[in-house]
Structure formats: C-alpha cells, structure tokens
Tab-separated table of C-alpha atoms in Angstrom:
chain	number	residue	atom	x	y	z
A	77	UNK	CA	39.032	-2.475	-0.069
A	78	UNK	CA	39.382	-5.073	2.344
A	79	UNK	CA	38.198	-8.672	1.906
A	80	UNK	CA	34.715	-9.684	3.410
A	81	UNK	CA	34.977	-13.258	4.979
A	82	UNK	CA	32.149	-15.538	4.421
A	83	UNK	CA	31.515	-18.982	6.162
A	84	UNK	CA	29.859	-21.743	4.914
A	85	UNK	CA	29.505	-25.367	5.826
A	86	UNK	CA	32.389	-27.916	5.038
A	87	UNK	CA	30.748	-30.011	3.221
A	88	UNK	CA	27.078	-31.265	2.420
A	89	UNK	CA	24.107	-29.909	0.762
A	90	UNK	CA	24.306	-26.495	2.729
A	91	UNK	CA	28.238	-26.300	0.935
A	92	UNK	CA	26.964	-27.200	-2.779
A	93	UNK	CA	23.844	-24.671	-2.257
A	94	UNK	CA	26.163	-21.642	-1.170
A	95	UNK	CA	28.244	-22.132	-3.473
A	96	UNK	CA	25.982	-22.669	-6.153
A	97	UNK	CA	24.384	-19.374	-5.084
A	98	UNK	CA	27.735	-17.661	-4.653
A	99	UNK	CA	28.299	-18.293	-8.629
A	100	UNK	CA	25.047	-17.153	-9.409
A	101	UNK	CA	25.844	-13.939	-8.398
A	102	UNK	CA	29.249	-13.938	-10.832
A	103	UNK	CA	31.182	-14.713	-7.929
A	104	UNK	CA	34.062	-17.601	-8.680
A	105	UNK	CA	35.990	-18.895	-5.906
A	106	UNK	CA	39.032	-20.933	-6.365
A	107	UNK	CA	38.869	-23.943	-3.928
A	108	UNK	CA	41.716	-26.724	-4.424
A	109	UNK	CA	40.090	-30.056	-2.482
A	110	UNK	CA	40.192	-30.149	1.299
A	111	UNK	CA	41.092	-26.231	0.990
A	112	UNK	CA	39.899	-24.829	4.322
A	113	UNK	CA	40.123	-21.447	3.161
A	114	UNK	CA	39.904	-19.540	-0.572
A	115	UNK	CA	39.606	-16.534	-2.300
A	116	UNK	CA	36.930	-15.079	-4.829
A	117	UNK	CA	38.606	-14.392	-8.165
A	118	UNK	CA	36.823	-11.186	-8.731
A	119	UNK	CA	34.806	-10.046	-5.380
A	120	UNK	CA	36.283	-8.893	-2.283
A	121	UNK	CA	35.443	-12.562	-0.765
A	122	UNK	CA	37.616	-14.875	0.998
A	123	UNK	CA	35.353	-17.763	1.882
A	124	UNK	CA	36.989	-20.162	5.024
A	125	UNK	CA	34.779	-23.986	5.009
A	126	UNK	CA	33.828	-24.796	8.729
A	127	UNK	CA	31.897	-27.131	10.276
A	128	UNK	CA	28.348	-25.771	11.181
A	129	UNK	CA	28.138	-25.969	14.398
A	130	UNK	CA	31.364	-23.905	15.341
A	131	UNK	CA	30.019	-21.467	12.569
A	132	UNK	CA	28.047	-19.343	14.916
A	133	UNK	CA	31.440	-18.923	17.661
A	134	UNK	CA	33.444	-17.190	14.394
A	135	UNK	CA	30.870	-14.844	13.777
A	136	UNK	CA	30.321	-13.796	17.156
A	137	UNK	CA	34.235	-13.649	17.956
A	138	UNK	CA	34.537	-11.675	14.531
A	139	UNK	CA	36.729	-14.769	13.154
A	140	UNK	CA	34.312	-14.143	9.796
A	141	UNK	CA	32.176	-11.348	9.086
A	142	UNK	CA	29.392	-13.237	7.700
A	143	UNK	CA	28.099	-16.679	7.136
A	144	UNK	CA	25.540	-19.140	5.001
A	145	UNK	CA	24.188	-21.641	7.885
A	146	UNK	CA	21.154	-22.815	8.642
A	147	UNK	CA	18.846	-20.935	10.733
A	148	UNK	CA	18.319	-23.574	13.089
A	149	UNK	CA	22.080	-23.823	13.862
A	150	UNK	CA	21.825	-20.065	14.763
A	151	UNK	CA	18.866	-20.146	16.960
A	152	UNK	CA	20.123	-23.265	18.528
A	153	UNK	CA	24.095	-21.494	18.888
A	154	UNK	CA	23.854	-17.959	17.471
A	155	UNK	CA	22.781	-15.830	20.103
A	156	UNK	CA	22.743	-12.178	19.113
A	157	UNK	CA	23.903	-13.294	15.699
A	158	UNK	CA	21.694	-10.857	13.129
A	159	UNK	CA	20.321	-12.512	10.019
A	160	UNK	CA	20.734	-9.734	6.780
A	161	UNK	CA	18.751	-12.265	4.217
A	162	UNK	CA	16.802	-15.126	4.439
A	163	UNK	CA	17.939	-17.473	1.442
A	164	UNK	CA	15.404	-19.710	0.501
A	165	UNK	CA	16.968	-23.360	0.104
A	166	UNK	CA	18.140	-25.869	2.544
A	167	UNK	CA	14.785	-26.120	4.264
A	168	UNK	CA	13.823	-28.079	6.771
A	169	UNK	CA	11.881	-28.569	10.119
A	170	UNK	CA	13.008	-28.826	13.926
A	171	UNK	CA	10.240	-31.408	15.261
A	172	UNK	CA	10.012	-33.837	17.855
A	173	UNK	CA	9.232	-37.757	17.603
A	174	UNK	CA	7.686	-40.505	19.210
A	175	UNK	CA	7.724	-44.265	18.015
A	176	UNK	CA	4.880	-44.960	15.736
A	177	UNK	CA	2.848	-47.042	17.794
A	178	UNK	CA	2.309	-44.431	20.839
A	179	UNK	CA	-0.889	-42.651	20.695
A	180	UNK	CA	-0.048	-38.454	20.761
A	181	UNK	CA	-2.588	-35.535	22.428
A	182	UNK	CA	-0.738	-32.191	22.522
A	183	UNK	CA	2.893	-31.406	23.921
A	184	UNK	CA	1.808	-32.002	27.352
A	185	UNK	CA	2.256	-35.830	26.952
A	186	UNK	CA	6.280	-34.790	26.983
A	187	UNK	CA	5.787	-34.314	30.589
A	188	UNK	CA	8.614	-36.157	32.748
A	189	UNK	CA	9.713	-38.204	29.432
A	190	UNK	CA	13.524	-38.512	27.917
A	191	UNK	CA	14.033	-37.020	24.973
A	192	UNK	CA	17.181	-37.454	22.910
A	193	UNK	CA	18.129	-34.529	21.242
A	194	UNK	CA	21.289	-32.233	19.234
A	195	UNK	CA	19.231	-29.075	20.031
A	196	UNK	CA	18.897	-28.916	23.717
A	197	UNK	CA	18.674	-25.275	23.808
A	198	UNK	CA	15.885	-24.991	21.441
A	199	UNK	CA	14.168	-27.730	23.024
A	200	UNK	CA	14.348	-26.088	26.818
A	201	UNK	CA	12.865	-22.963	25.205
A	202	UNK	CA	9.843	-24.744	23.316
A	203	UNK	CA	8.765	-26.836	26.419
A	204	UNK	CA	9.430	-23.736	28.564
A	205	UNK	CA	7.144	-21.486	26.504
A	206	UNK	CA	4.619	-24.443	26.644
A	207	UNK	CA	5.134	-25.238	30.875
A	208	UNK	CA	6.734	-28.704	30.062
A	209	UNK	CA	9.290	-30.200	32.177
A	210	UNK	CA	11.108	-33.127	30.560
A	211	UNK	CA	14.810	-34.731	30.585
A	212	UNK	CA	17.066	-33.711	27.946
A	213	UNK	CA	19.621	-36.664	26.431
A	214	UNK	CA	22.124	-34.593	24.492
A	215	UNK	CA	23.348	-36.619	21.194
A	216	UNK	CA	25.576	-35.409	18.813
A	217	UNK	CA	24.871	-37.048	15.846
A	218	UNK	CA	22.090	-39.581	15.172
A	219	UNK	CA	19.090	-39.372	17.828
A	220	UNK	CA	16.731	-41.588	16.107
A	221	UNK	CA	18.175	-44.285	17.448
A	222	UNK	CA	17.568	-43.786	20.958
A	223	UNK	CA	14.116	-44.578	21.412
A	224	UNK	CA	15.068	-48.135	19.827
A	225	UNK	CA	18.004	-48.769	22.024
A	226	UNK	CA	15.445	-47.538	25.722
A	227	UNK	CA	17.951	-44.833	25.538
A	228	UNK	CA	14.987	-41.944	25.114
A	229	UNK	CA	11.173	-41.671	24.567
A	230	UNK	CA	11.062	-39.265	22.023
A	231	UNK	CA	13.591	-37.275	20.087
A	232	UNK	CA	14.148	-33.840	18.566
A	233	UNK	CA	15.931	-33.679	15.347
A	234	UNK	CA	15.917	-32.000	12.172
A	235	UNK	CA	13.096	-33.340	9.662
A	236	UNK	CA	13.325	-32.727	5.793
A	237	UNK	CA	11.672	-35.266	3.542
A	238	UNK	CA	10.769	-37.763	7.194
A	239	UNK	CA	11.862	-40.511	5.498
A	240	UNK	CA	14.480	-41.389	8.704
A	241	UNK	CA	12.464	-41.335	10.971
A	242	UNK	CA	10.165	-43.410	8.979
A	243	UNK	CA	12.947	-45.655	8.560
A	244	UNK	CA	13.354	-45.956	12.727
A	245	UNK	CA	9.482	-46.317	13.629
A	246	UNK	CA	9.339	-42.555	15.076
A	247	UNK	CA	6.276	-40.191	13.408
A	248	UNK	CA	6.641	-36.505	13.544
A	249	UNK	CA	4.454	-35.104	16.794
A	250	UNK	CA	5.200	-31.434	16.862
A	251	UNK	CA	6.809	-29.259	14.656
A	252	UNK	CA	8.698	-26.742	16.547
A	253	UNK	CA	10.181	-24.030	13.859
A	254	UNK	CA	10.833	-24.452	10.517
A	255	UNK	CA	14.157	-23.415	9.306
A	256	UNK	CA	16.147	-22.411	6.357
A	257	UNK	CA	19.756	-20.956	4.977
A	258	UNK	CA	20.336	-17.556	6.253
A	259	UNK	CA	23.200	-14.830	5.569
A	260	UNK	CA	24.111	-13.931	9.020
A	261	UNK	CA	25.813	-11.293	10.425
A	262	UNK	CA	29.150	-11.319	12.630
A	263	UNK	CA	28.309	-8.314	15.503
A	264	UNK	CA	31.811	-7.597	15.141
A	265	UNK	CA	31.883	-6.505	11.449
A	266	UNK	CA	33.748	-3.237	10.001
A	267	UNK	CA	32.871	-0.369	8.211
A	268	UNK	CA	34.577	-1.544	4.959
A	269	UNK	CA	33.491	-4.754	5.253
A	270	UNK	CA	29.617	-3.774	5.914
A	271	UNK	CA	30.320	-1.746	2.384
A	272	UNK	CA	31.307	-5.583	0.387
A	273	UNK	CA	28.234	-6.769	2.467
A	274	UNK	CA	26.040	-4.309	0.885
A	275	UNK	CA	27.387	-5.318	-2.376
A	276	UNK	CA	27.216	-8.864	-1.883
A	277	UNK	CA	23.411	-8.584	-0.600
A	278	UNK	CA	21.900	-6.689	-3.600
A	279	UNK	CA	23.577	-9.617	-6.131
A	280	UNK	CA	21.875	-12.197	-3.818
A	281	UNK	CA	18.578	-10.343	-4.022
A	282	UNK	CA	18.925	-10.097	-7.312
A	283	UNK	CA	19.290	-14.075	-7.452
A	284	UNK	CA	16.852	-14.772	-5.344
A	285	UNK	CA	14.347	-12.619	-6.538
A	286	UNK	CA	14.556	-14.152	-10.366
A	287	UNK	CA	14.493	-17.899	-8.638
A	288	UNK	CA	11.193	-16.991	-7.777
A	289	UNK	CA	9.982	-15.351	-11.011
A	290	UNK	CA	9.182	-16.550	-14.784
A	291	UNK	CA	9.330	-14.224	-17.622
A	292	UNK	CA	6.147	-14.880	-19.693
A	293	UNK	CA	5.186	-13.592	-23.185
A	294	UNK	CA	1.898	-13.613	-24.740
A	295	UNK	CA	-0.336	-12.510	-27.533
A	296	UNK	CA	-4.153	-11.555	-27.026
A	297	UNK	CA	-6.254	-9.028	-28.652
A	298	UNK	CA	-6.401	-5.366	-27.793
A	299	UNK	CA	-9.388	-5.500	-26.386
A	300	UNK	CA	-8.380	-7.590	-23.922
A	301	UNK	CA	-5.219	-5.636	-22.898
A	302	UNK	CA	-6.459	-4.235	-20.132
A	303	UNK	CA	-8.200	-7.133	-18.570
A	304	UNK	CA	-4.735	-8.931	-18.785
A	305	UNK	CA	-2.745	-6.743	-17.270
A	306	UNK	CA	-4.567	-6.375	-14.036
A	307	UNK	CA	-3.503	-10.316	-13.855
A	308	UNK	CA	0.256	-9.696	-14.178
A	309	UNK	CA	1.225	-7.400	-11.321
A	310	UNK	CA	4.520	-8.433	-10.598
A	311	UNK	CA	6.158	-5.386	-12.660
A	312	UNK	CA	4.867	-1.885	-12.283
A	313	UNK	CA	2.942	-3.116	-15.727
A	314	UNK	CA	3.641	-4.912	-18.971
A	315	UNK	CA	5.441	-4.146	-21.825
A	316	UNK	CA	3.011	-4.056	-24.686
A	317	UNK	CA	4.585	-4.404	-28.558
A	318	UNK	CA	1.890	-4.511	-31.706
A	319	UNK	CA	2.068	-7.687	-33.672
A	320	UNK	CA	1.732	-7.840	-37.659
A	321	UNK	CA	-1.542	-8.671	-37.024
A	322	UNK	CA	-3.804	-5.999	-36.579
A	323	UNK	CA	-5.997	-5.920	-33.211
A	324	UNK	CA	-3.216	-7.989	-31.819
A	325	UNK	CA	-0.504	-7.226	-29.393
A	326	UNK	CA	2.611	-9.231	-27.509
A	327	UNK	CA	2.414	-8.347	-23.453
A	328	UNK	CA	5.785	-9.136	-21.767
A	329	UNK	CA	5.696	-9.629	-18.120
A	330	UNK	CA	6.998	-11.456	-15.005
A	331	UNK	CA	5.152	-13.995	-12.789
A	332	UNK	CA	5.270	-15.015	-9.262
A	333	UNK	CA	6.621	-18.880	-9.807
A	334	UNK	CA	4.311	-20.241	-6.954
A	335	UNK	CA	1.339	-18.303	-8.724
A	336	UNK	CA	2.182	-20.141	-12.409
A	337	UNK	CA	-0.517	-22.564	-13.036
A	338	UNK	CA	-3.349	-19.905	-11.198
A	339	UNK	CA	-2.336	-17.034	-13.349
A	340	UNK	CA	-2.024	-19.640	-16.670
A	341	UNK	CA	-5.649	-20.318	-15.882
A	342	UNK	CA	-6.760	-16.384	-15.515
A	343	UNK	CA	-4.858	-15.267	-18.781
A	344	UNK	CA	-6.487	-18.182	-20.855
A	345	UNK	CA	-9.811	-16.923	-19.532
A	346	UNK	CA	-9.119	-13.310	-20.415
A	347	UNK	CA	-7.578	-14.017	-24.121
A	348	UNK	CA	-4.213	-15.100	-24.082
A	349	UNK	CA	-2.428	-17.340	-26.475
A	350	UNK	CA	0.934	-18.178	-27.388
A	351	UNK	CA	1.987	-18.193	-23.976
A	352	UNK	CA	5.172	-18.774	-23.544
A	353	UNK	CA	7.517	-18.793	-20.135
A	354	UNK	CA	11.191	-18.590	-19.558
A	355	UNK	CA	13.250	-18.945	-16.430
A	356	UNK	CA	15.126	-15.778	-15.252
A	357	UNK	CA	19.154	-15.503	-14.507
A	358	UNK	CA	19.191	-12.424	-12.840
A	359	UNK	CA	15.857	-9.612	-11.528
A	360	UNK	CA	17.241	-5.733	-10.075
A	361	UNK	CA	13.962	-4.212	-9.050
C-alpha cells in the first residue's frame, strides 16, 4: 500500500495540535529535531513539516496528498483545494482593525483608506462583495504596526484571544470569517492513497467525535427511567443495569460536552443521583 503524505505546519501551535491529534488516533511518527520529513511507525503516513503558507502550492501540485492548515491559509492560497474534515482546534478570526480612538459605522467607512494586510486576497473579496474600494498594503508578517508607524489606516490580520491588537491601540471592527484547522485535500491524489485517506478520516472522526462527548453514569429510580432518557439522546438510548437496590437502576449514556451543565440541571430535576462523568479516548458511531 503506498504511503499517504500529510502536511502540517513547521512549527507552532498548528504543529503541536496535529500532531497531538495524529497520536490520538494511534498514529506515532518518528521525527528527529529539524527533520523536514518522517515516517509513521505503524500507518501508511509519511508526514513532510512546511511552512503554511507554501502548504496550499504542494497540495495543489500533488507534492502531498493531504494537509492540516488552517482554513484561512486555504481560502486566502488554496484555490480549488477540497476540505475532507473540519478539525475543531486552532481557531481563530480574520477581522479588520482600526486604532481605538476612531469612531466605526459599518464597512463603508473603509472607503478610499490603506489597509495593511497578509491576506490581500481575502480582503479584495470581502470589500468586493460589500462595493468597497480601498488600498491594499501587503505585509508579511506583523501588520499591527502599521497604523502606528502612518504606514496604514486599518489592518486585516488574524485575531485569536485580541490581546495584540489590544497591545497596539487597534479594536476589532469587522469580523470577516472565522477559521479553523482543516484536513484538506491535494486534487491530485491517487486511488491508493484516497484508500489510507479513508482510513485516516474515520480514526479522526472517531477522535473528534469523543473530544466533544462525556460518558456519564447515573442512578435514579425506575420510575423515572423514562423521563431520563428522553434527556440523553446522544446514543440511540441508554444502557440501563438494575442496582442492589430495588426500584433503582444505573443509566449509562453519552453527553454533548457543550450541553454538560444544561443536561446536569434536567437530570437532577427528573431524579438523578450519583452522577458521575468521564472523558472519552475514542467514539465509532
């Protein structure tokens, strides 16, 4: 079976996070330092480090068959470049900024102003879709400078916790998409390859789908069976085991981790004690 090649970033959050979700799905690579390429110990994977930005010309030149980047790299570079799964970590937003001090309307006040930016592409197309016309300084590397130094009016960067451009007197105007890791797709990929792929996505999926989940256990009384598992949906229904104690039973279930404290509430309401929940390594639906 031939080896499917992955990209992922060089180094930086985006490298720790793929990896990290590469050895959650039993997937071991052995990287020496400043290794530019290495090979999965037991998975047809050979992963090759890049830097992001030239990430989306090896997938579209069929350098790599697939990659972890962030989404706003591809829609910035990655034209015709499919996403297979959305990942859920290295979030972030694509906004523009104006110093603190300026008073902001709508979008339209970008008319005719400079705007300092790393993502000029998916800057034209926002101000396109919203008839603005304004000069594009291309930067690559930090923008937020350039309003200090006259050099811009506004930037457009990436925006995560804000605490930079808090740090350089800008405030966050307009969010224009909001962005996380993707596995994307090389248009030149073979038919072996696509089968690793396929592989490769249903671990992930498997990962991804028990970061979101808890495992919860509970008693309540029979009675109350019923009422209880109407408020744990997440499975096609609970498992249900008698305790010692008669008119008593143990429901075993999964939860939706963004719905914990909600669905906590409803069970308490409906009977439940001895609630306990437990994280979850690994969820095939």
């Amino acid at each position: 079976m031939n080896k499917l090649k992955i990209a992922i970033q060089k180094s930086g959050r985006l490298n720790e996070d793929s990896l990290k979700l590469l050895k959650d799905c039993g997937i071991y690579i052995d990287n020496g330092k400043d290794q530019l390429k290495a090979a999965a110990r037991n998975f047809p994977l050979e992963v090759f480090y890049l830097r992001n930005g030239d990430i989306p010309q090896y997938l579209r030149d069929g350098v790599v068959d697939i990659a972890i980047i962030g989404e706003n790299v591809l829609i910035e570079k990655g034209e015709n470049i499919a996403i297979a799964e959305k990942l859920g970590f290295s979030k972030c937003k694509v906004s523009l900024a104006i110093p603190k001090g300026e008073t902001y309307n709508s979008v339209k006040d970008f008319e005719g102003k400079r705007i300092a930016t790393s993502y000029p592409e998916t800057v034209k197309t926002y101000l396109k879709e919203k008839g603005v016309n304004a000069e594009l300084h291309i930067i690559n590397g930090s923008v937020e400078i350039a309003p200090n130094i006259g050099l811009a009016d506004a930037i457009c960067d990436i925006v995560s916790s804000g605490s930079t451009l808090f740090k350089n007197n800008l405030k966050e105007v307009e969010v224009m998409l909001r962005s996380e890791a993707v596995l994307a797709v090389s248009p030149k990929i073979g038919a072996e390859e696509k089968l690793v792929l396929e592989k490769l996505q249903f671990r992930i999926q498997s990962v991804l789908t028990a970061r979101t989940s808890k495992y919860i256990l509970l008693n309540a009384p029979n009675d109350k069976i019923d009422a209880i598992s109407k408020i744990l949906p997440v499975l096609k229904s609970p498992t249900v085991l008698p305790l010692a104690q008669e008119g008593w039973s143990s429901l075993h279930s999964v939860i939706k981790k963004e719905d914990f404290w909600d669905v906590i509430d409803e069970l308490k309401k409906n009977g439940a004690e001895g609630i306990l929940v437990c994280p979850i390594e690994k969820m095939v639906l």
